[in-house]
mmCIF file of C-alpha atoms in Angstrom:
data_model
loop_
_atom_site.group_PDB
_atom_site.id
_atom_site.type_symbol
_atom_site.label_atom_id
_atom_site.label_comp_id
_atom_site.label_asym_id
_atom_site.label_seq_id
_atom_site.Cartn_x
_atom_site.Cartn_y
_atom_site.Cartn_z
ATOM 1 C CA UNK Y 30 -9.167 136.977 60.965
ATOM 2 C CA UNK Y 31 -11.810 134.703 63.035
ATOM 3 C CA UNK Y 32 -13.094 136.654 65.906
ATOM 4 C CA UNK Y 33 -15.600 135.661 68.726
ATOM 5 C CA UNK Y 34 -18.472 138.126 69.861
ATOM 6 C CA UNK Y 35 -20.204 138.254 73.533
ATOM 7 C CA UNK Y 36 -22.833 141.079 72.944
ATOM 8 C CA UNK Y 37 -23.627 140.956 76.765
ATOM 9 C CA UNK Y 38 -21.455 141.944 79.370
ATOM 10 C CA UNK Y 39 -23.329 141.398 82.345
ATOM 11 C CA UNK Y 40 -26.784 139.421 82.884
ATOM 12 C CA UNK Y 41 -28.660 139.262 85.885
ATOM 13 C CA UNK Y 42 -30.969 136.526 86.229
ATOM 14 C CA UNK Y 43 -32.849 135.091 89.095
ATOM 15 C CA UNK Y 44 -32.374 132.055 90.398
ATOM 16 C CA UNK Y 45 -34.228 128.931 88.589
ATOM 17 C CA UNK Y 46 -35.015 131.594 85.541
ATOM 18 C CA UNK Y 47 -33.850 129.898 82.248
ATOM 19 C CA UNK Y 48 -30.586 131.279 80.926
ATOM 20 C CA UNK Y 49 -29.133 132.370 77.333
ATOM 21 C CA UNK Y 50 -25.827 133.968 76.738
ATOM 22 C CA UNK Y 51 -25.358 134.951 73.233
ATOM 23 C CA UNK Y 52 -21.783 134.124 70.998
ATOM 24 C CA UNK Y 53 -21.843 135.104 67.729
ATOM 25 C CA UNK Y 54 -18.268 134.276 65.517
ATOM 26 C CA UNK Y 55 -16.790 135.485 61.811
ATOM 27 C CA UNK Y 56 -15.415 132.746 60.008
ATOM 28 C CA UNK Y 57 -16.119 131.846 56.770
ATOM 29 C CA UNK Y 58 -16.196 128.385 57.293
ATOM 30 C CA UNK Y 59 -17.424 126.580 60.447
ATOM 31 C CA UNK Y 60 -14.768 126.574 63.146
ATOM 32 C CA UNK Y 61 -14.524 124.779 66.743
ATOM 33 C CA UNK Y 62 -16.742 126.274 69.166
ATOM 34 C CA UNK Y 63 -16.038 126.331 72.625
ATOM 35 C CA UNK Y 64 -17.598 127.616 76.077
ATOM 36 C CA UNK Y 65 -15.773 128.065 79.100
ATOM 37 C CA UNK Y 66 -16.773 129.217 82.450
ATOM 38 C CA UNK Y 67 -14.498 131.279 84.901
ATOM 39 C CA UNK Y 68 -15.636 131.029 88.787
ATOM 40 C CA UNK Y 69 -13.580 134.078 90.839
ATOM 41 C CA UNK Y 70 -10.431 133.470 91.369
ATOM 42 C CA UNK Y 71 -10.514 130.576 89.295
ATOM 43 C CA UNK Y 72 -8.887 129.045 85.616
ATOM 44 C CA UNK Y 73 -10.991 128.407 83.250
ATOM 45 C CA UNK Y 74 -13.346 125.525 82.577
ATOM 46 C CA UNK Y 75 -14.438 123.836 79.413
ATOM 47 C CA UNK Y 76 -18.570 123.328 79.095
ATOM 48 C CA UNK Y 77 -19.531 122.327 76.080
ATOM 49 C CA UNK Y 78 -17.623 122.101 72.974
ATOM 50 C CA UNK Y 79 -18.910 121.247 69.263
ATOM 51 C CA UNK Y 80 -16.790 120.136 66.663
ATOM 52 C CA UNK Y 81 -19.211 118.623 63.672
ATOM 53 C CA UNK Y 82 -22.399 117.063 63.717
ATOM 54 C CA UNK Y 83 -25.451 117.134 65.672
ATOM 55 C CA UNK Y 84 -25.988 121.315 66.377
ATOM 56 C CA UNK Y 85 -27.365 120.636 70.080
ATOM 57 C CA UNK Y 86 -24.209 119.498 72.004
ATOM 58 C CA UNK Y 87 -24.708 118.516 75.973
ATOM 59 C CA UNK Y 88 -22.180 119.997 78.023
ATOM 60 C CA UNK Y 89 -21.605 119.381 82.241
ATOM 61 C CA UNK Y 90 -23.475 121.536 85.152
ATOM 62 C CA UNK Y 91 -26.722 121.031 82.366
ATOM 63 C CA UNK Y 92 -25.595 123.698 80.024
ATOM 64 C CA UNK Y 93 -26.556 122.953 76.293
ATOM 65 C CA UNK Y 94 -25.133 125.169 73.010
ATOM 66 C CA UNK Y 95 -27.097 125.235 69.540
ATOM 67 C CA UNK Y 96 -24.568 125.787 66.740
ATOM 68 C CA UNK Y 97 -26.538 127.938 63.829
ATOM 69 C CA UNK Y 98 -24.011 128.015 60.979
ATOM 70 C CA UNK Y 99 -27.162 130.913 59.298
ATOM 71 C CA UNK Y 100 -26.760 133.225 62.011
ATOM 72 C CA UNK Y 101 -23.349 132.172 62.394
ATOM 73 C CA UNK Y 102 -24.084 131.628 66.564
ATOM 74 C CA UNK Y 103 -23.431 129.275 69.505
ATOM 75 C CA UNK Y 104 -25.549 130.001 72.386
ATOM 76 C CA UNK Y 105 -25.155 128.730 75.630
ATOM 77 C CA UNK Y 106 -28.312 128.004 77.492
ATOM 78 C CA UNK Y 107 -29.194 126.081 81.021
ATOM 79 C CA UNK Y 108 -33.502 125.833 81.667
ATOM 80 C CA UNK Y 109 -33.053 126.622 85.586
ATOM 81 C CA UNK Y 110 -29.920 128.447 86.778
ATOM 82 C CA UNK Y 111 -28.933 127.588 90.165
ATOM 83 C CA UNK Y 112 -26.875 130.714 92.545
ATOM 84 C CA UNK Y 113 -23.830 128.557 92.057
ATOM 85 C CA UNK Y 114 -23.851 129.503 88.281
ATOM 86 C CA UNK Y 115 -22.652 133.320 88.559
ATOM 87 C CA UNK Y 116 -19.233 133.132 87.061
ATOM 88 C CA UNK Y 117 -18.058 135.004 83.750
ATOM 89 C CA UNK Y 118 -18.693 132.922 80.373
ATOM 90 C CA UNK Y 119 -16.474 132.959 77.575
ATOM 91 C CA UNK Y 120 -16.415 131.641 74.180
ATOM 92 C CA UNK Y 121 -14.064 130.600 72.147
ATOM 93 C CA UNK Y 122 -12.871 129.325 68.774
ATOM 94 C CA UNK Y 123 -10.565 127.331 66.932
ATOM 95 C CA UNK Y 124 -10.029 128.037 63.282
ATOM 96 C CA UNK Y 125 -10.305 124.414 62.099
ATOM 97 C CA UNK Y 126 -6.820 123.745 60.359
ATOM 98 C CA UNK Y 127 -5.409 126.780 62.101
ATOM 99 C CA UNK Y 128 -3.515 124.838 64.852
ATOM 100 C CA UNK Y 129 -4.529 124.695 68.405
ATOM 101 C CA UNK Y 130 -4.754 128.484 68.849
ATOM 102 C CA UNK Y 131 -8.092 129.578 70.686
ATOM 103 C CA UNK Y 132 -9.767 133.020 70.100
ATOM 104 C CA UNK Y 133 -11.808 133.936 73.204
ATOM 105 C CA UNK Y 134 -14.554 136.689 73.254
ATOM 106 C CA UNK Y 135 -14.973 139.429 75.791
ATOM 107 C CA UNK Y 136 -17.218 137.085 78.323
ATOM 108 C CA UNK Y 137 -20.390 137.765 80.119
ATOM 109 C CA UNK Y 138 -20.434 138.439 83.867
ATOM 110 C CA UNK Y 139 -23.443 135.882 84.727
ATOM 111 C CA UNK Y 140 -25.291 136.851 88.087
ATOM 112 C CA UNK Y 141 -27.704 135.071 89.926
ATOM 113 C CA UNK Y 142 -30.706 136.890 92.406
ATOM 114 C CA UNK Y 143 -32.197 134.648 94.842
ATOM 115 C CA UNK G 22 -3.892 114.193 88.095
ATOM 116 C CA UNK G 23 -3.612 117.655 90.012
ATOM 117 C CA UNK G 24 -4.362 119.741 87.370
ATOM 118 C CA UNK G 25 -2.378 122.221 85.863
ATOM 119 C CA UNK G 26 -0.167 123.799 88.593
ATOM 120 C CA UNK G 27 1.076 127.542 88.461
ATOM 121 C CA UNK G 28 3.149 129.519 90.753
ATOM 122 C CA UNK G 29 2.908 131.481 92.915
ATOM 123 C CA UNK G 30 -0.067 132.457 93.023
ATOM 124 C CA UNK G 31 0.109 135.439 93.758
ATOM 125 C CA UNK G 32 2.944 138.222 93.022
ATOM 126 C CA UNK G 33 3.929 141.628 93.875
ATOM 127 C CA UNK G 34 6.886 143.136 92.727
ATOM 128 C CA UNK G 35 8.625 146.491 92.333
ATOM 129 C CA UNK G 36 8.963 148.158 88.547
ATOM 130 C CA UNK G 37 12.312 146.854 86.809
ATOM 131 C CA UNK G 38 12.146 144.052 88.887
ATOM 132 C CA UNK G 39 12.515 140.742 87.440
ATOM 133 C CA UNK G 40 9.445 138.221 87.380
ATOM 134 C CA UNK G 41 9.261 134.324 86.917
ATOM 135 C CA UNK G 42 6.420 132.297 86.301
ATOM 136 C CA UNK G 43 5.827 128.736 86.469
ATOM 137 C CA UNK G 44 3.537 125.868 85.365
ATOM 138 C CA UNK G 45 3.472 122.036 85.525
ATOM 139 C CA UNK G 46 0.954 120.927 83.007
ATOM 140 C CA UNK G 47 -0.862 117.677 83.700
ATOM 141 C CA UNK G 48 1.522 114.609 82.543
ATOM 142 C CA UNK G 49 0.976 113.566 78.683
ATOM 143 C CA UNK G 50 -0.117 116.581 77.769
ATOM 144 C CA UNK G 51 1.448 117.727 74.515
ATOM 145 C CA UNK G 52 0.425 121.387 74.329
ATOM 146 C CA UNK G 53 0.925 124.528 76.298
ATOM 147 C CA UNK G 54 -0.373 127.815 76.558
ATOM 148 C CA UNK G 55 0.550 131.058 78.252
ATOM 149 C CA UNK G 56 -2.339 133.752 78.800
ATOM 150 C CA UNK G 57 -3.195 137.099 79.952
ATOM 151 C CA UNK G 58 -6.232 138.018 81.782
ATOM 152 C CA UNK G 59 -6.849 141.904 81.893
ATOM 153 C CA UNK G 60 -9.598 143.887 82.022
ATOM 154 C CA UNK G 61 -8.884 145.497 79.257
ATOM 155 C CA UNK G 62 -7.930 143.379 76.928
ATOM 156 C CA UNK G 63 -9.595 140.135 78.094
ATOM 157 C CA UNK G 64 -7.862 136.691 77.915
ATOM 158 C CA UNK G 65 -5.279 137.264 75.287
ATOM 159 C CA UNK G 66 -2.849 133.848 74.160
ATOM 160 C CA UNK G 67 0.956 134.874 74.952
ATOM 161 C CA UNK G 68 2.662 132.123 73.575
ATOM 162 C CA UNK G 69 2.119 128.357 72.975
ATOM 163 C CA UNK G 70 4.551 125.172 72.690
ATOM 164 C CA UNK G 71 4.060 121.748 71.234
ATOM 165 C CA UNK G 72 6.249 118.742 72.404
ATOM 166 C CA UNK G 73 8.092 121.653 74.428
ATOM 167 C CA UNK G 74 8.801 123.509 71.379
ATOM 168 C CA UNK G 75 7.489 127.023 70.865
ATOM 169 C CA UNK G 76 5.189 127.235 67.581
ATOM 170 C CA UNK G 77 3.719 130.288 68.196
ATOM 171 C CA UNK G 78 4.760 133.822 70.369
ATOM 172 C CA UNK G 79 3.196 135.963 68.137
ATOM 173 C CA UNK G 80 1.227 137.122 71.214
ATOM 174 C CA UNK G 81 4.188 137.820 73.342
ATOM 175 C CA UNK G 82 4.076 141.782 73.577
ATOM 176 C CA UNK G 83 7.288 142.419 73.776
ATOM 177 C CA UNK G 84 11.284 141.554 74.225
ATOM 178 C CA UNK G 85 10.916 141.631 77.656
ATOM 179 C CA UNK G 86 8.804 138.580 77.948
ATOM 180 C CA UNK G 87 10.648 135.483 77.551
ATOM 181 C CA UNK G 88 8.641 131.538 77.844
ATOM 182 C CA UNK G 89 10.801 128.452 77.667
ATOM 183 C CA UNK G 90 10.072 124.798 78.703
ATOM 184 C CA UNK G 91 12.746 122.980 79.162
ATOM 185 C CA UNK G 92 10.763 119.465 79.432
ATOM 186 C CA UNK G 93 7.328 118.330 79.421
ATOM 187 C CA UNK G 94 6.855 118.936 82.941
ATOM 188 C CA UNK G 95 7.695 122.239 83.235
ATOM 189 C CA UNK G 96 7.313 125.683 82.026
ATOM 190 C CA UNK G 97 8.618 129.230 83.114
ATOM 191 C CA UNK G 98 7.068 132.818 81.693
ATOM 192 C CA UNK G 99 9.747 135.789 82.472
ATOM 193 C CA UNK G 100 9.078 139.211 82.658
ATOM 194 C CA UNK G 101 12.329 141.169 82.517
ATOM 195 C CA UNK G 102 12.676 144.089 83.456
ATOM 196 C CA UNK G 103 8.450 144.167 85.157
ATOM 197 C CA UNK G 104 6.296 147.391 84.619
ATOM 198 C CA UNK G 105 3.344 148.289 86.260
ATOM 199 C CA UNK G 106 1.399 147.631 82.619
ATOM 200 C CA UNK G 107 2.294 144.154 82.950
ATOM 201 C CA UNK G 108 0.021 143.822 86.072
ATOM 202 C CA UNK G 109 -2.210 141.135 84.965
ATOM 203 C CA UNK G 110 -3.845 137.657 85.833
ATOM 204 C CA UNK G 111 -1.052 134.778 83.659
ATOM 205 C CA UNK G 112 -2.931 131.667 83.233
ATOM 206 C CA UNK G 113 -0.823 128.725 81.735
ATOM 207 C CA UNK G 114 -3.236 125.874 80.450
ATOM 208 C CA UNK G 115 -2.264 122.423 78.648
ATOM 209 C CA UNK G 116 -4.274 119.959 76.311
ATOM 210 C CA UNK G 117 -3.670 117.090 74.335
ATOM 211 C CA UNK G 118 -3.539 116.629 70.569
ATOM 212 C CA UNK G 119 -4.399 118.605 67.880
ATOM 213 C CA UNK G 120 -7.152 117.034 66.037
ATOM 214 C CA UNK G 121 -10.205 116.020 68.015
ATOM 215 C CA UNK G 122 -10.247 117.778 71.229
ATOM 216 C CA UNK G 123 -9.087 121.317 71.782
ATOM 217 C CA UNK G 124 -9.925 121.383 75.288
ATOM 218 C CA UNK G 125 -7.337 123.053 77.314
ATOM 219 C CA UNK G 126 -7.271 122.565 80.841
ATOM 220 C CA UNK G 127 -6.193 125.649 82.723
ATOM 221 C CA UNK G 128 -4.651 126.448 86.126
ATOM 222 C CA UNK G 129 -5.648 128.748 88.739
ATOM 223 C CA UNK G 130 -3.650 131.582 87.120
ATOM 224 C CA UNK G 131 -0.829 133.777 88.922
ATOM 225 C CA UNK G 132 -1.797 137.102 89.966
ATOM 226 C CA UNK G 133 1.204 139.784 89.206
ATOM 227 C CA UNK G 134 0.876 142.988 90.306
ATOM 228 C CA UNK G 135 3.978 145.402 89.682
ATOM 229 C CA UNK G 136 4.019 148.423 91.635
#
């Protein structure tokens, strides 16, 4: 069975400090990749999402993901967090061919120090 | 488009008491999912419909839950009889199409707490 790996379940940085949350997945073959971000008391929001192709993918609020099918990994990175980036992060992933079912890892409490 | 709408938002309820949930998904939106938030267990997928069919409830924990959607517009999660376990954050979330975008769009989630 696919599962999705956060290693981190907090991270403190300070604000405009360059940011990297860590996903790691088991699948044997590439799946969809997703990251979401959860603001308190909130749904969840898509990012980023990478599906084939180029292994940078752009998502909004100037996060960026680099898909590494070797270390089987999709990283979520921003070069300058703002304050209004603390939120949890989760990602997820779609067993291509396996329907529209989303696995979601643990998430990573973000927080931000000004 | 509003979004994904869920209520209440907010629930409390006595043990053996009966709960209802509800969502409007965003119009032409073919999927929809039911989730759990815990602590715990994290965000875990409940059950999830296609063209207002269920395909799959494998995730559904037990007899007591129940998830129907009677049309496009509209779908109800029931917890029957409630227990305090069950206390939990329900988000319901929609997308469209299988192939080429998987991006569900979630609501604000219902927060249940039986007591």
């Amino acid at each position: 069975a696919q599962s999705v790996t956060q290693p981190d379940i907090h991270i403190t940085v300070s604000e405009g400090a360059s940011l990297e949350l860590r996903c790691n997945y088991s699948y044997g073959a590439t799946p969809y990749l997703f990251w979401y971000v959860q603001s308190p008391g909130q749904g969840l929001q898509l990012l980023l999402k990478y599906f084939s192709g180029d292994t940078l993918v752009q998502g909004i609020k100037g996060f960026e993901a680099e898909f590494k099918r070797s270390q089987s990994s999709f990283n979520l990175r921003k070069p300058s967090v703002h304050w209004s980036d603390a939120a949890e992060y989760f990602c997820a992933v779609v067993r291509t061919g396996g329907g529209n079912k989303l696995t979601f890892g643990t998430g990573t409490q973000l927080k931000v120090e000004l | 488009d509003a979004g994904v709408i869920q209520s209440p938002r907010h629930e409390v309820t006595e043990m053996g008491q009966e709960v209802t949930l509800r969502c409007k998904p965003i119009s032409g939106h073919d999927y929809l999912f039911w989730y759990r938030q815990t602590m715990m267990r994290g965000l875990e997928l409940l059950i999830y419909f296609n063209n207002n069919v269920p395909i799959d409830d494998s995730g559904m924990p037990e007899d007591r839950f129940s998830a129907k959607m009677p049309n496009a517009s509209f779908s109800t999660l029931k917890i029957q009889p409630s227990e305090p376990r069950d206390s939990a954050v329900y988000f319901c979330a929609s997308s469209f199409g299988q192939v080429g975008t998987y991006e569900q769009y979630f609501g604000p989630g219902t927060r249940l707490t039986v007591t």
